[in-house]
Coordinates of N, CA and C in Angstrom, one line a residue:
X692 N 6.9 14.2 29.9 CA 7.4 13.3 30.9 C 8.9 13.6 31.1
X693 N 9.4 13.1 32.2 CA 10.8 13.4 32.5 C 11.8 12.3 32.1
X694 N 11.3 11.4 31.4 CA 12.2 10.3 30.9 C 12.8 10.6 29.6
X695 N 13.9 9.9 29.2 CA 14.5 10.1 27.9 C 14.0 9.2 26.9
X696 N 14.6 9.2 25.7 CA 14.2 8.4 24.6 C 15.4 7.9 23.9
X697 N 15.4 6.6 23.5 CA 16.4 6.0 22.6 C 15.7 5.2 21.6
X698 N 16.1 5.5 20.3 CA 15.4 4.8 19.2 C 16.4 4.5 18.1
X699 N 16.6 3.2 17.8 CA 17.5 2.7 16.8 C 16.8 1.9 15.8
X700 N 17.0 2.3 14.5 CA 16.3 1.6 13.4 C 17.4 1.1 12.4
X701 N 17.4 -0.1 12.1 CA 18.2 -0.7 11.0 C 17.3 -1.3 10.0
X702 N 17.4 -0.9 8.8 CA 16.4 -1.3 7.7 C 17.2 -1.7 6.5
X703 N 16.7 -2.8 5.9 CA 17.3 -3.3 4.6 C 16.1 -3.5 3.7
X704 N 16.2 -3.2 2.4 CA 15.2 -3.5 1.5 C 15.8 -3.8 0.1
X705 N 15.1 -4.4 -0.7 CA 15.6 -4.8 -2.0 C 14.4 -5.4 -2.8
X706 N 14.7 -5.6 -4.1 CA 13.7 -6.2 -5.0 C 14.3 -7.3 -5.8
X707 N 13.7 -8.4 -5.8 CA 14.2 -9.6 -6.5 C 13.6 -9.5 -7.9
X708 N 14.5 -9.5 -8.9 CA 14.1 -9.5 -10.3 C 15.0 -10.4 -11.1
X709 N 14.4 -11.4 -11.7 CA 15.1 -12.4 -12.5 C 16.3 -13.0 -11.8
X710 N 16.1 -13.3 -10.5 CA 17.2 -13.9 -9.7 C 18.2 -13.0 -9.2
X711 N 18.1 -11.6 -9.4 CA 19.0 -10.7 -8.9 C 18.3 -9.7 -7.9
X712 N 19.0 -9.3 -6.9 CA 18.5 -8.4 -5.9 C 18.9 -7.0 -6.4
X713 N 17.9 -6.2 -6.7 CA 18.2 -4.8 -7.2 C 17.5 -3.8 -6.3
X714 N 17.7 -2.5 -6.6 CA 17.0 -1.5 -5.8 C 17.2 -1.7 -4.3
X715 N 18.4 -1.9 -3.9 CA 18.7 -2.2 -2.5 C 18.8 -0.9 -1.8
X716 N 18.3 -0.9 -0.6 CA 18.3 0.3 0.3 C 18.7 -0.1 1.7
X717 N 19.6 0.7 2.3 CA 20.0 0.5 3.6 C 19.8 1.8 4.4
X718 N 19.3 1.6 5.7 CA 19.1 2.8 6.5 C 19.5 2.5 7.9
X719 N 20.2 3.4 8.5 CA 20.5 3.4 10.0 C 20.0 4.7 10.5
X720 N 19.2 4.6 11.5 CA 18.7 5.9 12.2 C 18.8 5.7 13.7
X721 N 19.4 6.7 14.3 CA 19.5 6.8 15.7 C 19.0 8.1 16.2
X722 N 18.1 8.1 17.2 CA 17.6 9.3 17.8 C 17.5 9.2 19.3
X723 N 17.8 10.2 19.9 CA 17.8 10.2 21.4 C 17.3 11.6 21.9
X724 N 16.7 11.5 23.0 CA 16.3 12.7 23.7 C 16.6 12.5 25.2
X725 N 17.3 13.5 25.8 CA 17.7 13.4 27.2 C 16.4 13.6 28.1
X726 N 16.5 13.1 29.3 CA 15.5 13.5 30.2 C 15.5 15.0 30.4
X727 N 14.4 15.6 30.8 CA 14.3 17.0 31.0 C 15.2 17.5 32.1
X728 N 15.8 18.6 31.9 CA 16.6 19.2 33.0 C 16.3 20.7 33.0
X729 N 16.9 21.5 33.8 CA 16.6 22.9 34.0 C 16.4 23.7 32.7
X730 N 17.4 23.5 31.7 CA 17.3 24.3 30.5 C 16.4 23.7 29.4
X731 N 15.9 22.5 29.7 CA 15.0 21.8 28.7 C 15.4 20.4 28.5
X732 N 15.7 20.0 27.2 CA 16.2 18.7 26.9 C 17.0 18.8 25.6
X733 N 17.9 17.8 25.5 CA 18.8 17.7 24.3 C 18.2 16.6 23.4
X734 N 18.1 16.9 22.1 CA 17.6 16.0 21.2 C 18.7 15.8 20.1
X735 N 18.9 14.5 19.8 CA 19.9 14.1 18.8 C 19.3 13.2 17.8
X736 N 19.4 13.4 16.5 CA 18.9 12.5 15.5 C 20.0 12.4 14.4
X737 N 20.3 11.1 14.0 CA 21.1 10.9 12.9 C 20.5 9.9 12.0
X738 N 20.7 10.0 10.7 CA 20.0 9.2 9.7 C 21.0 9.0 8.5
X739 N 21.3 7.8 8.2 CA 22.1 7.5 7.0 C 21.4 6.6 6.1
X740 N 21.1 7.0 4.9 CA 20.4 6.2 3.9 C 21.3 5.9 2.7
X741 N 21.4 4.7 2.3 CA 22.3 4.3 1.1 C 21.5 3.5 0.1
X742 N 21.7 3.7 -1.1 CA 21.1 3.0 -2.2 C 22.1 2.3 -3.1
X743 N 21.8 1.1 -3.5 CA 22.7 0.3 -4.4 C 21.8 -0.2 -5.5
X744 N 22.3 -0.1 -6.7 CA 21.5 -0.6 -7.9 C 20.1 0.0 -8.0
X745 N 20.0 1.3 -7.8 CA 18.7 2.0 -7.8 C 18.3 2.2 -9.2
X746 N 17.6 1.3 -9.8 CA 17.2 1.4 -11.2 C 16.3 2.5 -11.5
X747 N 15.5 3.0 -10.5 CA 14.6 4.1 -10.7 C 15.3 5.4 -10.6
X748 N 16.6 5.4 -10.1 CA 17.3 6.7 -9.9 C 16.5 7.7 -9.1
X749 N 16.1 7.2 -7.9 CA 15.3 8.0 -7.0 C 15.9 9.3 -6.6
X750 N 15.2 10.4 -6.7 CA 15.7 11.7 -6.2 C 15.9 11.7 -4.7
X751 N 17.1 12.0 -4.3 CA 17.4 12.1 -2.9 C 17.8 13.6 -2.6
X752 N 17.2 14.2 -1.7 CA 17.4 15.7 -1.5 C 17.6 16.0 -0.1
X753 N 18.3 17.1 0.2 CA 18.5 17.6 1.5 C 18.5 19.1 1.5
X754 N 17.8 19.7 2.5 CA 17.7 21.1 2.6 C 16.9 21.5 3.8
X755 N 16.4 22.8 3.7 CA 15.7 23.3 4.9 C 14.4 22.6 5.2
X756 N 13.8 21.9 4.2 CA 12.5 21.3 4.4 C 12.7 19.9 5.0
X757 N 13.9 19.3 5.1 CA 14.0 17.9 5.6 C 15.3 17.7 6.4
X758 N 15.7 18.6 7.2 CA 16.8 18.3 8.1 C 18.1 19.2 8.0
X759 N 18.2 20.1 7.0 CA 19.4 20.9 7.0 C 18.9 22.4 6.9
X760 N 18.4 22.9 8.1 CA 17.9 24.2 8.1 C 19.1 25.2 7.9
X761 N 18.7 26.3 7.2 CA 19.7 27.3 6.9 C 20.0 27.3 5.4
X762 N 19.5 26.2 4.7 CA 19.7 26.1 3.3 C 18.3 26.0 2.6
X763 N 18.2 26.3 1.4 CA 16.9 26.2 0.7 C 16.5 24.8 0.6
X764 N 15.2 24.6 0.4 CA 14.6 23.3 0.2 C 15.3 22.6 -1.0
X765 N 15.7 21.3 -0.8 CA 16.3 20.5 -1.9 C 17.6 21.2 -2.4
X766 N 18.3 21.9 -1.5 CA 19.5 22.6 -2.0 C 20.6 21.6 -2.5
X767 N 20.6 20.4 -1.9 CA 21.6 19.4 -2.3 C 20.8 18.2 -2.7
X768 N 21.2 17.6 -3.8 CA 20.4 16.5 -4.3 C 21.3 15.6 -5.2
X769 N 20.8 14.4 -5.4 CA 21.4 13.4 -6.3 C 20.4 12.4 -6.7
X770 N 20.6 11.7 -7.7 CA 19.7 10.6 -8.2 C 20.3 9.3 -7.8
X771 N 19.6 8.5 -7.0 CA 20.1 7.2 -6.6 C 21.2 7.4 -5.6
X772 N 21.3 8.5 -4.9 CA 22.4 8.9 -4.1 C 22.2 8.5 -2.6
X773 N 23.2 8.6 -1.9 CA 23.2 8.4 -0.4 C 23.0 9.7 0.3
X774 N 22.4 9.6 1.5 CA 22.2 10.9 2.3 C 22.5 10.6 3.7
X775 N 23.2 11.6 4.3 CA 23.4 11.6 5.7 C 22.9 12.9 6.3
X776 N 22.2 12.8 7.4 CA 21.8 14.1 8.1 C 21.9 13.8 9.6
X777 N 22.3 14.8 10.3 CA 22.3 14.7 11.8 C 21.9 16.1 12.4
X778 N 21.2 16.0 13.4 CA 20.6 17.2 14.0 C 20.9 17.1 15.6
X779 N 21.3 18.2 16.1 CA 21.4 18.4 17.6 C 20.6 19.6 18.0
X780 N 19.7 19.4 18.9 CA 18.9 20.5 19.4 C 18.9 20.6 20.9
X781 N 18.8 21.8 21.4 CA 18.4 22.1 22.8 C 17.1 22.7 22.8
X782 N 16.1 22.0 23.3 CA 14.7 22.5 23.3 C 14.4 23.0 24.7
X783 N 13.9 24.2 24.9 CA 13.6 24.8 26.2 C 12.3 24.2 26.6
X784 N 12.0 24.3 27.9 CA 10.7 23.9 28.4 C 9.7 25.0 27.9
X785 N 8.4 24.6 27.7 CA 7.5 25.6 27.2 C 7.1 26.6 28.3
X786 N 6.9 27.8 27.9 CA 6.3 28.9 28.7 C 4.8 28.8 28.3
X787 N 3.9 28.6 29.3 CA 2.5 28.4 29.1 C 1.8 29.8 29.4
X788 N 1.2 30.4 28.4 CA 0.5 31.6 28.5 C -1.0 31.3 28.2
X789 N -1.8 31.1 29.2 CA -3.2 30.7 28.9 C -3.1 29.3 28.4
X790 N -3.6 29.1 27.2 CA -3.5 27.7 26.6 C -2.4 27.7 25.5
X791 N -1.7 28.7 25.3 CA -0.6 28.8 24.3 C 0.7 28.3 24.9
X792 N 1.4 27.4 24.3 CA 2.7 26.9 24.8 C 3.8 27.5 23.8
X793 N 4.8 28.2 24.4 CA 5.8 28.8 23.6 C 7.2 28.3 24.1
X794 N 8.0 27.8 23.2 CA 9.3 27.3 23.5 C 10.4 27.7 22.5
X795 N 11.6 27.6 22.9 CA 12.7 27.9 22.1 C 13.6 26.7 21.7
X796 N 14.4 26.9 20.7 CA 15.3 25.8 20.2 C 16.6 26.4 19.7
X797 N 17.7 25.9 20.1 CA 19.0 26.1 19.5 C 19.4 24.9 18.8
X798 N 19.9 25.0 17.6 CA 20.2 23.8 16.8 C 21.5 23.9 16.0
X799 N 22.0 22.7 15.7 CA 23.2 22.5 14.8 C 22.8 21.3 13.9
X800 N 22.8 21.6 12.6 CA 22.5 20.6 11.6 C 23.7 20.3 10.7
X801 N 23.9 19.1 10.3 CA 24.9 18.7 9.4 C 24.4 17.6 8.5
X802 N 24.8 17.7 7.2 CA 24.3 16.6 6.3 C 24.9 16.8 4.9
X803 N 24.7 15.7 4.1 CA 25.2 15.8 2.8 C 24.6 14.7 1.9
X804 N 24.7 14.9 0.6 CA 24.2 13.9 -0.4 C 25.4 13.6 -1.3
X805 N 25.5 12.3 -1.7 CA 26.6 12.0 -2.6 C 26.5 10.6 -3.1
X806 N 27.4 10.2 -4.0 CA 27.4 8.9 -4.6 C 28.3 8.0 -3.7
X807 N 27.7 7.5 -2.7 CA 28.4 6.6 -1.7 C 28.7 7.4 -0.5
X808 N 28.8 6.7 0.6 CA 29.1 7.3 1.9 C 30.4 8.1 1.9
X809 N 31.4 7.6 1.2 CA 32.7 8.3 1.2 C 32.7 9.6 0.3
X810 N 31.7 9.8 -0.5 CA 31.6 11.0 -1.4 C 30.6 12.0 -1.0
X811 N 30.1 11.9 0.2 CA 29.1 12.9 0.7 C 29.6 14.3 0.7
X812 N 28.9 15.2 0.2 CA 29.2 16.6 0.2 C 28.6 17.2 1.5
X813 N 29.4 17.4 2.5 CA 28.9 17.7 3.8 C 28.7 19.2 4.0
X814 N 27.6 19.6 4.6 CA 27.3 21.0 4.9 C 26.8 21.2 6.3
X815 N 27.0 22.3 6.9 CA 26.7 22.6 8.4 C 25.9 23.9 8.5
X816 N 25.1 23.9 9.5 CA 24.3 25.1 9.8 C 24.0 25.2 11.3
X817 N 23.9 26.4 11.8 CA 23.6 26.7 13.2 C 22.3 27.5 13.2
X818 N 21.5 27.5 14.3 CA 20.4 28.3 14.3 C 19.6 28.3 15.6
X819 N 18.5 29.1 15.5 CA 17.6 29.2 16.7 C 16.2 29.2 16.2
X820 N 15.3 28.8 17.0 CA 13.9 28.8 16.6 C 12.9 29.0 17.7
X821 N 11.7 29.1 17.3 CA 10.6 29.3 18.2 C 9.6 28.3 17.9
X822 N 9.0 27.7 19.0 CA 7.9 26.7 18.9 C 6.7 27.2 19.5
X823 N 5.6 27.0 18.9 CA 4.3 27.5 19.4 C 3.3 26.4 19.3
X824 N 2.7 26.0 20.4 CA 1.6 25.0 20.3 C 0.3 25.6 20.8
X825 N -0.7 25.4 20.0 CA -2.1 25.8 20.3 C -2.9 24.5 20.4
X826 N -2.9 23.8 21.6 CA -3.4 22.5 21.7 C -4.9 22.4 21.4
X827 N -5.6 23.5 21.4 CA -7.0 23.5 21.1 C -7.3 23.3 19.6
X828 N -6.2 23.6 18.8 CA -6.3 23.5 17.3 C -5.4 22.4 16.7
X829 N -4.3 22.1 17.3 CA -3.4 21.2 16.6 C -2.6 20.4 17.7
X830 N -2.2 19.2 17.3 CA -1.4 18.3 18.2 C 0.1 18.6 18.0
X831 N 0.5 19.3 16.9 CA 1.9 19.5 16.6 C 2.2 21.0 16.7
X832 N 3.4 21.3 17.1 CA 3.9 22.6 17.3 C 4.2 23.3 16.0
X833 N 3.8 24.6 15.9 CA 4.3 25.4 14.7 C 5.7 25.8 15.0
X834 N 6.6 25.8 14.0 CA 8.0 26.1 14.2 C 8.4 27.2 13.3
X835 N 9.3 28.1 13.8 CA 9.9 29.1 13.1 C 11.4 29.1 13.4
X836 N 12.2 28.7 12.4 CA 13.6 28.5 12.6 C 14.4 29.4 11.7
X837 N 15.4 30.1 12.3 CA 16.4 30.9 11.6 C 17.7 30.0 11.5
X838 N 18.1 29.7 10.3 CA 19.3 28.9 10.1 C 20.4 29.7 9.4
X839 N 21.6 29.5 9.9 CA 22.8 30.2 9.4 C 23.8 29.1 8.8
X840 N 24.0 29.0 7.5 CA 24.9 28.1 6.9 C 26.3 28.4 7.4
X841 N 27.1 27.4 7.7 CA 28.5 27.7 8.2 C 29.5 27.5 7.0
X842 N 29.1 27.1 5.9 CA 30.1 26.9 4.8 C 29.8 27.8 3.6
X843 N 29.2 28.9 3.9 CA 29.0 29.9 2.9 C 30.0 31.0 2.9
X844 N 30.3 31.6 1.8 CA 31.3 32.7 1.7 C 30.7 34.0 2.2
X845 N 29.4 34.1 2.3 CA 28.8 35.3 2.8 C 27.7 34.9 3.8
X846 N 27.4 35.8 4.7 CA 26.4 35.6 5.7 C 25.0 35.5 5.1
X847 N 24.4 34.4 5.3 CA 23.0 34.3 4.9 C 22.2 33.8 6.1
X848 N 20.9 34.1 6.1 CA 20.0 33.6 7.1 C 18.8 33.1 6.3
X849 N 18.3 31.9 6.7 CA 17.1 31.4 6.1 C 16.0 31.1 7.1
X850 N 14.8 31.6 6.9 CA 13.7 31.3 7.8 C 13.0 30.1 7.3
X851 N 12.8 29.0 8.1 CA 11.9 27.9 7.7 C 10.8 27.9 8.7
X852 N 9.6 27.6 8.1 CA 8.4 27.5 8.9 C 7.7 26.2 8.6
X853 N 7.2 25.6 9.7 CA 6.5 24.3 9.5 C 5.5 24.0 10.6
X854 N 4.7 23.0 10.4 CA 3.7 22.7 11.4 C 4.1 21.4 12.2
X855 N 5.3 21.0 12.2 CA 5.8 19.9 12.9 C 7.2 20.2 13.4
X856 N 7.8 19.4 14.3 CA 9.2 19.6 14.7 C 10.1 19.3 13.5
X857 N 11.2 19.9 13.4 CA 12.1 19.7 12.3 C 12.9 18.3 12.6
X858 N 13.0 18.0 13.8 CA 13.6 16.7 14.2 C 12.5 15.8 14.9
X859 N 11.9 14.9 14.2 CA 10.9 14.1 14.7 C 11.4 13.1 15.8
X860 N 10.6 12.8 16.8 CA 11.0 11.9 17.8 C 10.1 10.7 18.0
X861 N 8.9 10.8 17.4 CA 8.0 9.7 17.5 C 7.5 9.2 16.2
X862 N 6.9 8.0 16.1 CA 6.4 7.5 14.9 C 5.3 8.3 14.3
X863 N 4.5 8.9 15.2 CA 3.4 9.8 14.8 C 4.0 11.0 14.1
X864 N 5.1 11.6 14.6 CA 5.8 12.7 13.9 C 6.4 12.2 12.6
X865 N 7.0 11.0 12.6 CA 7.5 10.5 11.3 C 6.5 10.4 10.2
X866 N 5.3 9.9 10.6 CA 4.2 9.8 9.6 C 3.8 11.2 9.1
X867 N 3.7 12.1 10.0 CA 3.3 13.5 9.6 C 4.3 14.1 8.6
X868 N 5.6 13.8 8.8 CA 6.7 14.4 8.0 C 6.9 13.7 6.7
X869 N 6.4 12.4 6.5 CA 6.7 11.7 5.3 C 5.7 12.0 4.2

């Protein structure tokens, strides 16, 4: 469709134990997709998750498998930590060859993990990707992304492959990625 998307989520959670609220979690997520234009569409997603009194010391990670392409899976992590990730993509319109849909993506990813929003260790990456949809076999596009970390002392390239978009836009994609 030629319409855009705007999605804002504010979430709070906690557990009441012996009169105290513990294991508190806060989340702010904003994602947008522009209407289609000649070059495709622009997709933006930001997500900030914060934990307070996390008695389980939950593992929080960030890397190529969940929003920071160009880095290894779980390259950055902390226990009971906060996480910020933001993604900007330019998605091209698909080229349809028979029943195969092929598209391209240019992206910029930024994110970090740390003990509190002020202590996030921020990292950046740029990249490009290929999307391939075989609608007779799957509802989700296969993706092949080459990410280039911007804060590395030497040039590295990391290929990530998946069966969903790296930046989900719908609740169906959210469920597939969780």
